[in-house]
GROMACS .gro file of C-alpha atoms in nm:
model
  355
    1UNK     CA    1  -3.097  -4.860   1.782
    2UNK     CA    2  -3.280  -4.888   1.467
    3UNK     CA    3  -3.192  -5.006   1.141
    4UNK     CA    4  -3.194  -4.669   1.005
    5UNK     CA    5  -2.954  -4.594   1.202
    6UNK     CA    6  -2.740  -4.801   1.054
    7UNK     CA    7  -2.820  -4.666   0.702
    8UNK     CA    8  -2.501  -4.507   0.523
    9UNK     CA    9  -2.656  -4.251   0.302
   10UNK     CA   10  -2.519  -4.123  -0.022
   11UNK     CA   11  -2.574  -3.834  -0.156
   12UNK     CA   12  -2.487  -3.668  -0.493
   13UNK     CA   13  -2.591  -3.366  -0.694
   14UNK     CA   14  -2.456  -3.175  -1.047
   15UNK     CA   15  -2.418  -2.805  -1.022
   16UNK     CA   16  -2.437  -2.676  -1.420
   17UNK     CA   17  -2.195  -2.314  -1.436
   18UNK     CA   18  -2.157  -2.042  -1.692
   19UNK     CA   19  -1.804  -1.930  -1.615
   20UNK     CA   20  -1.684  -1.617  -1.659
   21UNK     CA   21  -1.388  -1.436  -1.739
   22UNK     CA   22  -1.221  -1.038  -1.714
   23UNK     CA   23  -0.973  -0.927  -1.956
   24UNK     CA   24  -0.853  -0.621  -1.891
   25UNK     CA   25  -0.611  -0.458  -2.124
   26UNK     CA   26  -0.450  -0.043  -2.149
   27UNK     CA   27  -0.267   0.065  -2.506
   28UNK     CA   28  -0.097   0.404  -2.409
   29UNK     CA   29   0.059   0.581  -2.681
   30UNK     CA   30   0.303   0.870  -2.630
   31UNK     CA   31   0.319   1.183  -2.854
   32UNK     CA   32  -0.011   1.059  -3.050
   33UNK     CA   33  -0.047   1.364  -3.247
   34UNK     CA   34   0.285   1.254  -3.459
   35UNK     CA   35   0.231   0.928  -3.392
   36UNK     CA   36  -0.104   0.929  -3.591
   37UNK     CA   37  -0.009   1.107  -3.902
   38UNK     CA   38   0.284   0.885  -3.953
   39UNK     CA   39   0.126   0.531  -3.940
   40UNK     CA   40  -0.108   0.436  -4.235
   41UNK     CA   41  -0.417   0.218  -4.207
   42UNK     CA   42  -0.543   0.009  -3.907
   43UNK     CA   43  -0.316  -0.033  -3.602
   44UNK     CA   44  -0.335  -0.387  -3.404
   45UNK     CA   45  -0.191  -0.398  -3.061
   46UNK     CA   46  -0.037  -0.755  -2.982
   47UNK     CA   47  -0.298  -1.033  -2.834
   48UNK     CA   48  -0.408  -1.019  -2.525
   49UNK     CA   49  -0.399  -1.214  -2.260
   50UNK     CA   50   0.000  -1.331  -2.337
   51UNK     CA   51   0.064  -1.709  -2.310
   52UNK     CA   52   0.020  -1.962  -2.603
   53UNK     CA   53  -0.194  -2.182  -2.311
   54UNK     CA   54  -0.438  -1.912  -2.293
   55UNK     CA   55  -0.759  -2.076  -2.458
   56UNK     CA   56  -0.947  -1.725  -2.546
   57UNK     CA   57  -0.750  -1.410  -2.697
   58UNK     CA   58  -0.833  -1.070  -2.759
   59UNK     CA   59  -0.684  -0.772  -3.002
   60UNK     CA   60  -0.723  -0.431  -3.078
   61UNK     CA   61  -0.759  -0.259  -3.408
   62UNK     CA   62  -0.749   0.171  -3.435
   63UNK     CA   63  -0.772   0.353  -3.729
   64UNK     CA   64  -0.685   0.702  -3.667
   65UNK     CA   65  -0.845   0.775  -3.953
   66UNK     CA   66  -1.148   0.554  -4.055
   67UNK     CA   67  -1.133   0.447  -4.391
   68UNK     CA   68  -1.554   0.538  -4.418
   69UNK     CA   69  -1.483   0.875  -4.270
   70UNK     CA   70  -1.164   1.025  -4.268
   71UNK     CA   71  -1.253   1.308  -3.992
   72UNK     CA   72  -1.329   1.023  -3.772
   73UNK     CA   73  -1.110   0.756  -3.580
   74UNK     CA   74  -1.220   0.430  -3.564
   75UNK     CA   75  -1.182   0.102  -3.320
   76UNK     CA   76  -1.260  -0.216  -3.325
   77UNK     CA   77  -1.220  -0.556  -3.058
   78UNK     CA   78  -1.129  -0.870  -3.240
   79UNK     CA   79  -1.137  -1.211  -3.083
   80UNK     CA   80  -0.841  -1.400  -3.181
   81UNK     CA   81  -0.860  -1.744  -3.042
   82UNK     CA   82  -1.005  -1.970  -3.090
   83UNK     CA   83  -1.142  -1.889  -3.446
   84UNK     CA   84  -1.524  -1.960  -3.392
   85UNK     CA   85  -1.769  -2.118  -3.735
   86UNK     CA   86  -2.075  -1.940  -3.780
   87UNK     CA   87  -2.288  -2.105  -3.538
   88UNK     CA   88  -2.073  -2.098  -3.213
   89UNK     CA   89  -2.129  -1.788  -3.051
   90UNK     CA   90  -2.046  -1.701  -2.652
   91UNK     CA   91  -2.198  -1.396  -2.488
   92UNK     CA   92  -1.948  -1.090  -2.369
   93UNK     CA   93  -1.957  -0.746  -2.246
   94UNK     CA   94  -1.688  -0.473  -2.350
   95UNK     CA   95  -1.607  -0.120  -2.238
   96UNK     CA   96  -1.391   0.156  -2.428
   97UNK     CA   97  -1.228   0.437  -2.257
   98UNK     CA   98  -1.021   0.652  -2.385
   99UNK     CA   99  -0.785   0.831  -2.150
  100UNK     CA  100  -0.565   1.157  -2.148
  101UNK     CA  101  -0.232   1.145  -1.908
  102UNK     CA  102  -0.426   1.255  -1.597
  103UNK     CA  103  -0.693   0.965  -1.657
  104UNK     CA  104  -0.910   1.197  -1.736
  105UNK     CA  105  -1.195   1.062  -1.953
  106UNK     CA  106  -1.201   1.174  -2.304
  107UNK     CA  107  -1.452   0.929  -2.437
  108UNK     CA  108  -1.600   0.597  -2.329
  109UNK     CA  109  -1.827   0.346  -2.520
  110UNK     CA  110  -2.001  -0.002  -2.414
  111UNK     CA  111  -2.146  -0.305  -2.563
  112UNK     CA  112  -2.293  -0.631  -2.490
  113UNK     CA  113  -2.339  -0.922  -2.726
  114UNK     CA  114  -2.672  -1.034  -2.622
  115UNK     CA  115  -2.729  -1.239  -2.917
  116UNK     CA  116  -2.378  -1.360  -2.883
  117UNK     CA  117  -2.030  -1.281  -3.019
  118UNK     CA  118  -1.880  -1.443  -3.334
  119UNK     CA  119  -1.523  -1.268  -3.437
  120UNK     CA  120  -1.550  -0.898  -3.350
  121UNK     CA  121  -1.713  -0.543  -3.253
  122UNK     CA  122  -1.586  -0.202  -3.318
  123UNK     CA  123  -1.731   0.137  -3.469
  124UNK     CA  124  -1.603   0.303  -3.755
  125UNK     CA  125  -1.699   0.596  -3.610
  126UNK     CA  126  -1.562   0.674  -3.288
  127UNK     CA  127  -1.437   1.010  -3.208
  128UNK     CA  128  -1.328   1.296  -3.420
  129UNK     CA  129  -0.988   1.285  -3.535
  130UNK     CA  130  -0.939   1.656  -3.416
  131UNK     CA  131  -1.135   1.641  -3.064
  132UNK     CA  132  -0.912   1.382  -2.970
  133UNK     CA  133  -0.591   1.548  -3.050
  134UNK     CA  134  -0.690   1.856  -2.847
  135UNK     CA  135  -0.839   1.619  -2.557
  136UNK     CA  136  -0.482   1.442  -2.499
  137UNK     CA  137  -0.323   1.795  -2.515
  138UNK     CA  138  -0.021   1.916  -2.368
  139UNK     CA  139   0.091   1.605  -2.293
  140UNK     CA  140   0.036   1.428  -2.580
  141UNK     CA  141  -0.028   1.087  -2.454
  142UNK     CA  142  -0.328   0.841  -2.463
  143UNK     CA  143  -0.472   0.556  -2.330
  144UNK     CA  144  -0.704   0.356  -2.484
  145UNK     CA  145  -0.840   0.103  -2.193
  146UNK     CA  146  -1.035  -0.227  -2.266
  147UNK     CA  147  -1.243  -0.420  -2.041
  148UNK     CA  148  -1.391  -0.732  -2.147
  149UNK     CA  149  -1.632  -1.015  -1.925
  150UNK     CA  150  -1.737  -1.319  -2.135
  151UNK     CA  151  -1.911  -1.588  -2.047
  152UNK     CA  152  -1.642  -1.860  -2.181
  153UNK     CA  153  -1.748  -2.198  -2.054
  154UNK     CA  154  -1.990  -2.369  -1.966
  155UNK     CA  155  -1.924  -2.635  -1.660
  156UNK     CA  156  -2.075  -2.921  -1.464
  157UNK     CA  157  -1.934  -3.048  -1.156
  158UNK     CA  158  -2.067  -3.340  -0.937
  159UNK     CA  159  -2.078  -3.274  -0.569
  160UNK     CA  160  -2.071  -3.545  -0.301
  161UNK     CA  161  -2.292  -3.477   0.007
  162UNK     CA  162  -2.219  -3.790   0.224
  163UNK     CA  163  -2.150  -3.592   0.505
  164UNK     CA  164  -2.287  -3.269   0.680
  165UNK     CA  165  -2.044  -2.982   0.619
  166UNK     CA  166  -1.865  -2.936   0.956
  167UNK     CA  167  -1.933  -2.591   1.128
  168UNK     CA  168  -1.649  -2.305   1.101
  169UNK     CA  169  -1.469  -2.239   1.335
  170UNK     CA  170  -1.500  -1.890   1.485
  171UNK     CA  171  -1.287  -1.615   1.363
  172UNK     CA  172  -0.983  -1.494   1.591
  173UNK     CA  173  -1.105  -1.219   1.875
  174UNK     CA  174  -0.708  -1.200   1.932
  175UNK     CA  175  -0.713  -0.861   1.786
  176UNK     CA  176  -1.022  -0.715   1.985
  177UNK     CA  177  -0.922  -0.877   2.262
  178UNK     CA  178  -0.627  -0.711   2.276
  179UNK     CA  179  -0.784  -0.371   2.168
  180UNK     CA  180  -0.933  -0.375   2.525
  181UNK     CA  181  -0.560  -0.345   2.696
  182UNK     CA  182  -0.521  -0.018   2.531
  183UNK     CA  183  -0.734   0.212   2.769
  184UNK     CA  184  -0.687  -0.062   3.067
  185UNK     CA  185  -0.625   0.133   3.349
  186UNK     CA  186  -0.565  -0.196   3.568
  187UNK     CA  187  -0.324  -0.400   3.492
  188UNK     CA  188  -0.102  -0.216   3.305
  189UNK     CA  189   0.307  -0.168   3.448
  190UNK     CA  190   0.456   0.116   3.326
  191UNK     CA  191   0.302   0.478   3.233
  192UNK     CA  192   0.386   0.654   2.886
  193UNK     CA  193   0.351   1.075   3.008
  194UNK     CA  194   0.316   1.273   2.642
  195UNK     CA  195   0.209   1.633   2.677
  196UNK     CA  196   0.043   1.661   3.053
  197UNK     CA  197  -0.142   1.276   2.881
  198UNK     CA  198  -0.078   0.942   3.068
  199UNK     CA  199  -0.091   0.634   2.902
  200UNK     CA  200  -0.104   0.290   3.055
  201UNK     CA  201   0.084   0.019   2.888
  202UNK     CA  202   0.251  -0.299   2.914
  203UNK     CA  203   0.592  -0.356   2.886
  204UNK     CA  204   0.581  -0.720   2.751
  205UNK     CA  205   0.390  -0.625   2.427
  206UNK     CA  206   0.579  -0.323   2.412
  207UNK     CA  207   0.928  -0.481   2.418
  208UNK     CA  208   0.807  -0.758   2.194
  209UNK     CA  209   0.672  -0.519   1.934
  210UNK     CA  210   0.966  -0.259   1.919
  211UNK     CA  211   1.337  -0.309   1.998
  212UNK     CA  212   1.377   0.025   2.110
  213UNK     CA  213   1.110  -0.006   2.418
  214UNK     CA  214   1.263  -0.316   2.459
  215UNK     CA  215   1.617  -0.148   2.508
  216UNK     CA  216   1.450   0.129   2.711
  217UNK     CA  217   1.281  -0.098   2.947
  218UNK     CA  218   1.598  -0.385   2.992
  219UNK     CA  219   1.880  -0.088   3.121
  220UNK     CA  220   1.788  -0.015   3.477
  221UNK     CA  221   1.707   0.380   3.435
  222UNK     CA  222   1.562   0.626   3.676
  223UNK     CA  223   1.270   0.620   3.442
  224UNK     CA  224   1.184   0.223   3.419
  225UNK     CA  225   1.267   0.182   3.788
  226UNK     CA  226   0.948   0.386   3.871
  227UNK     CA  227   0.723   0.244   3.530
  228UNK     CA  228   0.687   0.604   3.423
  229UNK     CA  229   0.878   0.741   3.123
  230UNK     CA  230   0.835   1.068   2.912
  231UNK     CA  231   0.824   1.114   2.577
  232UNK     CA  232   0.843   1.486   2.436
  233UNK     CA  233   0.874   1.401   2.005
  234UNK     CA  234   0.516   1.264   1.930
  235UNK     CA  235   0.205   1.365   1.960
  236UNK     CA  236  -0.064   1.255   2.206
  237UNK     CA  237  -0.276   1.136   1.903
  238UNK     CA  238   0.007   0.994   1.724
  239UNK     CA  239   0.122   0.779   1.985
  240UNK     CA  240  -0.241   0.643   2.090
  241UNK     CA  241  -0.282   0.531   1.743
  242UNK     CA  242   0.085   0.411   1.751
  243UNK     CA  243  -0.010   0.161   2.042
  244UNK     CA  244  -0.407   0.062   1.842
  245UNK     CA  245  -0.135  -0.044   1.624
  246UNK     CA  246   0.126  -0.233   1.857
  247UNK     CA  247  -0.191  -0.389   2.091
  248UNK     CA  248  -0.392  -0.483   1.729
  249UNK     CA  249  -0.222  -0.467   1.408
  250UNK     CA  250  -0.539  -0.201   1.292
  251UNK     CA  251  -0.486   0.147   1.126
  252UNK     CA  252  -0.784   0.383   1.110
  253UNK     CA  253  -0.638   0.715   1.113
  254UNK     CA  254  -0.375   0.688   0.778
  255UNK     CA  255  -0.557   0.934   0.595
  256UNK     CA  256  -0.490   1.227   0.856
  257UNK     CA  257  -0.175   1.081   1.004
  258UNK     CA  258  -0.020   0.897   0.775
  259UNK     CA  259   0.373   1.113   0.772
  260UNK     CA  260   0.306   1.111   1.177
  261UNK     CA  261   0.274   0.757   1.258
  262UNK     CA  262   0.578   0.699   0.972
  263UNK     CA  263   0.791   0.923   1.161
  264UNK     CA  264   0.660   0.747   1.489
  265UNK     CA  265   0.742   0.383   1.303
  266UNK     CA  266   1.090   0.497   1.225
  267UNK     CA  267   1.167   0.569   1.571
  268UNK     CA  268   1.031   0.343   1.733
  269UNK     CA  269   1.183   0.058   1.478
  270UNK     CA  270   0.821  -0.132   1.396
  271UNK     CA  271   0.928  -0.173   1.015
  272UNK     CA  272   0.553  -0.320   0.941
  273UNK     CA  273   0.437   0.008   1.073
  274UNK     CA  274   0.666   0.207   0.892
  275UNK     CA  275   0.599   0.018   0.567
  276UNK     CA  276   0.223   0.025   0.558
  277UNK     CA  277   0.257   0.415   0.627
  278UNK     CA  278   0.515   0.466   0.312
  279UNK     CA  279   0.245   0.259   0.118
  280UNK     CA  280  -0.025   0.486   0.192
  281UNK     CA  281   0.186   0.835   0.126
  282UNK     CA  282   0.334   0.703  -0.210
  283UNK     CA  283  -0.006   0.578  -0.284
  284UNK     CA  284  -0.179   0.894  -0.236
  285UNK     CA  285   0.118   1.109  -0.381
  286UNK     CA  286  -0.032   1.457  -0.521
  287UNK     CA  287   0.076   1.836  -0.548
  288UNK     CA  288  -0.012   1.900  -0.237
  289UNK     CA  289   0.175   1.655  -0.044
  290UNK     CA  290   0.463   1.548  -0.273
  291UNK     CA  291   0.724   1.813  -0.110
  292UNK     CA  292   0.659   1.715   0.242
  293UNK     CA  293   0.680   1.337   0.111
  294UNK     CA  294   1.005   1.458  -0.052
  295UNK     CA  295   1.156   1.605   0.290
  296UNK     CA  296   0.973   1.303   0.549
  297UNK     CA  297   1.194   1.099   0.296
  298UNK     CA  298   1.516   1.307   0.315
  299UNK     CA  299   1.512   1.281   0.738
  300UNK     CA  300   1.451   0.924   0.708
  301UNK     CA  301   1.689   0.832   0.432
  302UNK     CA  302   1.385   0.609   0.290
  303UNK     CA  303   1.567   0.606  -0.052
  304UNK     CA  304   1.247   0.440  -0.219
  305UNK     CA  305   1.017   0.700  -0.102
  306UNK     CA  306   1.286   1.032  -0.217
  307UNK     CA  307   1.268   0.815  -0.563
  308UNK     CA  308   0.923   0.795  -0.616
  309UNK     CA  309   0.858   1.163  -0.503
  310UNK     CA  310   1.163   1.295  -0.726
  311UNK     CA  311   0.956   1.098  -1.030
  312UNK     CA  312   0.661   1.272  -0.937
  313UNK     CA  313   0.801   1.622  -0.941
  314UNK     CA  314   0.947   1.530  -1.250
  315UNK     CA  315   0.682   1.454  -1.444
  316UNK     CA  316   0.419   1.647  -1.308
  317UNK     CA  317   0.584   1.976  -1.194
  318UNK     CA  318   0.319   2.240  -1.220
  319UNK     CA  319   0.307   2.589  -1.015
  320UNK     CA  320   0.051   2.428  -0.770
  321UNK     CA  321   0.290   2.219  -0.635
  322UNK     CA  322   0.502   2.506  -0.577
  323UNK     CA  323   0.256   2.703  -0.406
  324UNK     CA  324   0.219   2.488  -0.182
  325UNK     CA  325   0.269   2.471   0.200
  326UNK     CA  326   0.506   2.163   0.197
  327UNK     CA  327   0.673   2.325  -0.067
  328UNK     CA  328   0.794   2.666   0.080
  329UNK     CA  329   0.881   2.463   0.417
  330UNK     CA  330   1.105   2.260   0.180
  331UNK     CA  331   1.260   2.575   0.012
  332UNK     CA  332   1.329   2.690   0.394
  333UNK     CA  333   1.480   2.363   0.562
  334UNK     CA  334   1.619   2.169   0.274
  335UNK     CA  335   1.710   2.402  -0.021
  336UNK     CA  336   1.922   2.154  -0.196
  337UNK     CA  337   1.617   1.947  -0.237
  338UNK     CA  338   1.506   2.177  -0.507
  339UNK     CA  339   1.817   2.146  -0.708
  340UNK     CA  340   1.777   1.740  -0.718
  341UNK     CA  341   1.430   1.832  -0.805
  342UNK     CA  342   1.517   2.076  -1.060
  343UNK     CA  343   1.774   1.808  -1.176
  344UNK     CA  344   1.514   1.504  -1.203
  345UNK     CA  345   1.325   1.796  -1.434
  346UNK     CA  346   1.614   1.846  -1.662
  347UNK     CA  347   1.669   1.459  -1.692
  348UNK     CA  348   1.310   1.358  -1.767
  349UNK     CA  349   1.294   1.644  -2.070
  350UNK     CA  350   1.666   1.549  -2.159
  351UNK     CA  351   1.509   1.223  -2.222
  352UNK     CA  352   1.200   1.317  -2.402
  353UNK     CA  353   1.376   1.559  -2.605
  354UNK     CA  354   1.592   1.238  -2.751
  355UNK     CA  355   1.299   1.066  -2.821
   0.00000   0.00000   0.00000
């Protein structure tokens, strides 16, 4: 062995860093047309981010009606903290939109400080005081949105490189793996018929994924003594994806069968199933599917879901929705849905009537 081998090496470098942060901030203002004729002079929204820890700040100032051109509506982005002298300066970007109710863009504006940002950026000039007020028409409701990214500090860290950075380990293949056991036509023990289909399963991950397979397969029926059992409520597609989903974990089909596989979840008692599909619907929520969400909801007493679909109706309620498919199946099977709909309506303007 040779001396070198013996050598303990040590080995150091200093990594200099601009970093950077994202503020991202949304003033919405209901009924702006009153709003704006009965304030006077600049408006400031509170600081932003909260927190007395927080070592840079942000505000916003609107003028509804600039003080260098009345006809015009003005807005400016202050920095707050910390209070910077003449000569310190940090770079930042910053984007304006402003938004009607739909988020719908009315008007958007960027800037970037390339020569560096002392207390503040605005223009007195921004939109015309009347082209807003027809833009955030009939709803009467804006949102100004702010995006900020400024370089904030600068940082130097000291690495150590003593030692070579072990290998990573490989990523899990328990998921593909198991993906294979979905069309094996080997070793699988009992036989799912759906529709004239066959599919071959296996009871263990069955049972261990759902309680009610797992009740199905532990009483000794006609249908588990011979491994074959028929199922007449779900779709051939449906129930495939229901088992990529039992074998893997993986959804690839919730934007097609997302009220399917929910229904599917909920009988079948696989709550993370279940929950991922109600994400997806209530995420997606529009006029066209908001009835159907309404009734899926109703058969499944998912009291979260009817909520959030009764707040949608309420506040969006527009002809298209009830032109819709979903909605004249809704009128048909569950009529007293539209009175709690109409309901939620009256409540919602009830409320906006007192303020």
């Amino acid at each position: 062995m040779s001396e070198l081998n013996n050598v303990i090496v040590h080995g150091e470098k200093n990594v200099t860093s601009v970093r950077s942060s994202q503020y991202d901030y949304t003033w919405e203002i209901n009924n702006y047309s009153v709003w704006s004729t009965m304030v006077r002079g600049a408006q400031y929204t509170p600081v932003f981010p909260s927190g007395q820890d927080e070592p840079i700040q942000w505000q916003l100032k609107f003028v509804p009606k600039s003080s260098q051109n009345p006809t015009f509506a003005s807005l400016f982005v202050e920095l707050i903290v910390p209070i910077l002298k003449e000569d310190e300066k940090f770079h930042a970007g910053c984007e304006i939109t402003l938004e009607n109710v739909d988020g719908t863009t009315i008007f958007e504006k960027s800037f970037k400080s390339d020569n560096g940002w002392n207390q503040g950026w605005g223009w007195y000039s921004l939109i015309e005081c009347e082209a807003l007020h027809q833009a955030v028409m009939p709803e009467d409701k804006l949102n100004i949105r702010c995006k900020i990214i400024a370089n904030t500090l600068i940082v130097t860290e000291t690495i150590q490189q003593n030692l070579k950075k072990l290998p990573e380990p490989l990523p899990s293949s328990l998921g593909q793996d198991l993906k294979t056991l979905i069309d094996d036509n080997k070793f699988g023990d009992v036989a799912i018929l759906i529709d004239g289909q066959r599919f071959l399963a296996h009871k263990c991950i069955l049972t261990a994924r759902s309680p009610v397979f797992a009740a199905m397969f532990e009483h000794q029926l006609q249908e588990t003594i011979q491994n074959c059992v028929t199922i007449s409520d779900v779709e051939p597609g449906v129930f495939k994806e229901l088992l990529r989903y039992v074998y893997t974990d993986e959804l690839t089909t919730l934007d097609t069968m997302a009220h399917a596989l929910y229904t599917a979840a909920d009988k079948y008692v696989i709550p993370t199933l279940k929950s991922r599909c109600q994400y997806h619907i209530l995420d997606r929520l529009s006029d066209e599917t908001v009835a159907e969400t309404l009734v899926l909801a109703e058969m499944h007493s998912d009291q979260e879901m009817k909520k959030r679909a009764l707040k949608f109706l309420s506040e969006t309620m527009t002809t298209e929705v009830t032109e819709t498919e979903g909605w004249m199946n809704m009128v048909q099977t569950h009529p007293y849905l539209v009175d709690e709909t109409v309901k939620a309506l009256l409540e919602v303007r009830k409320t906006v009537g007192k303020e």
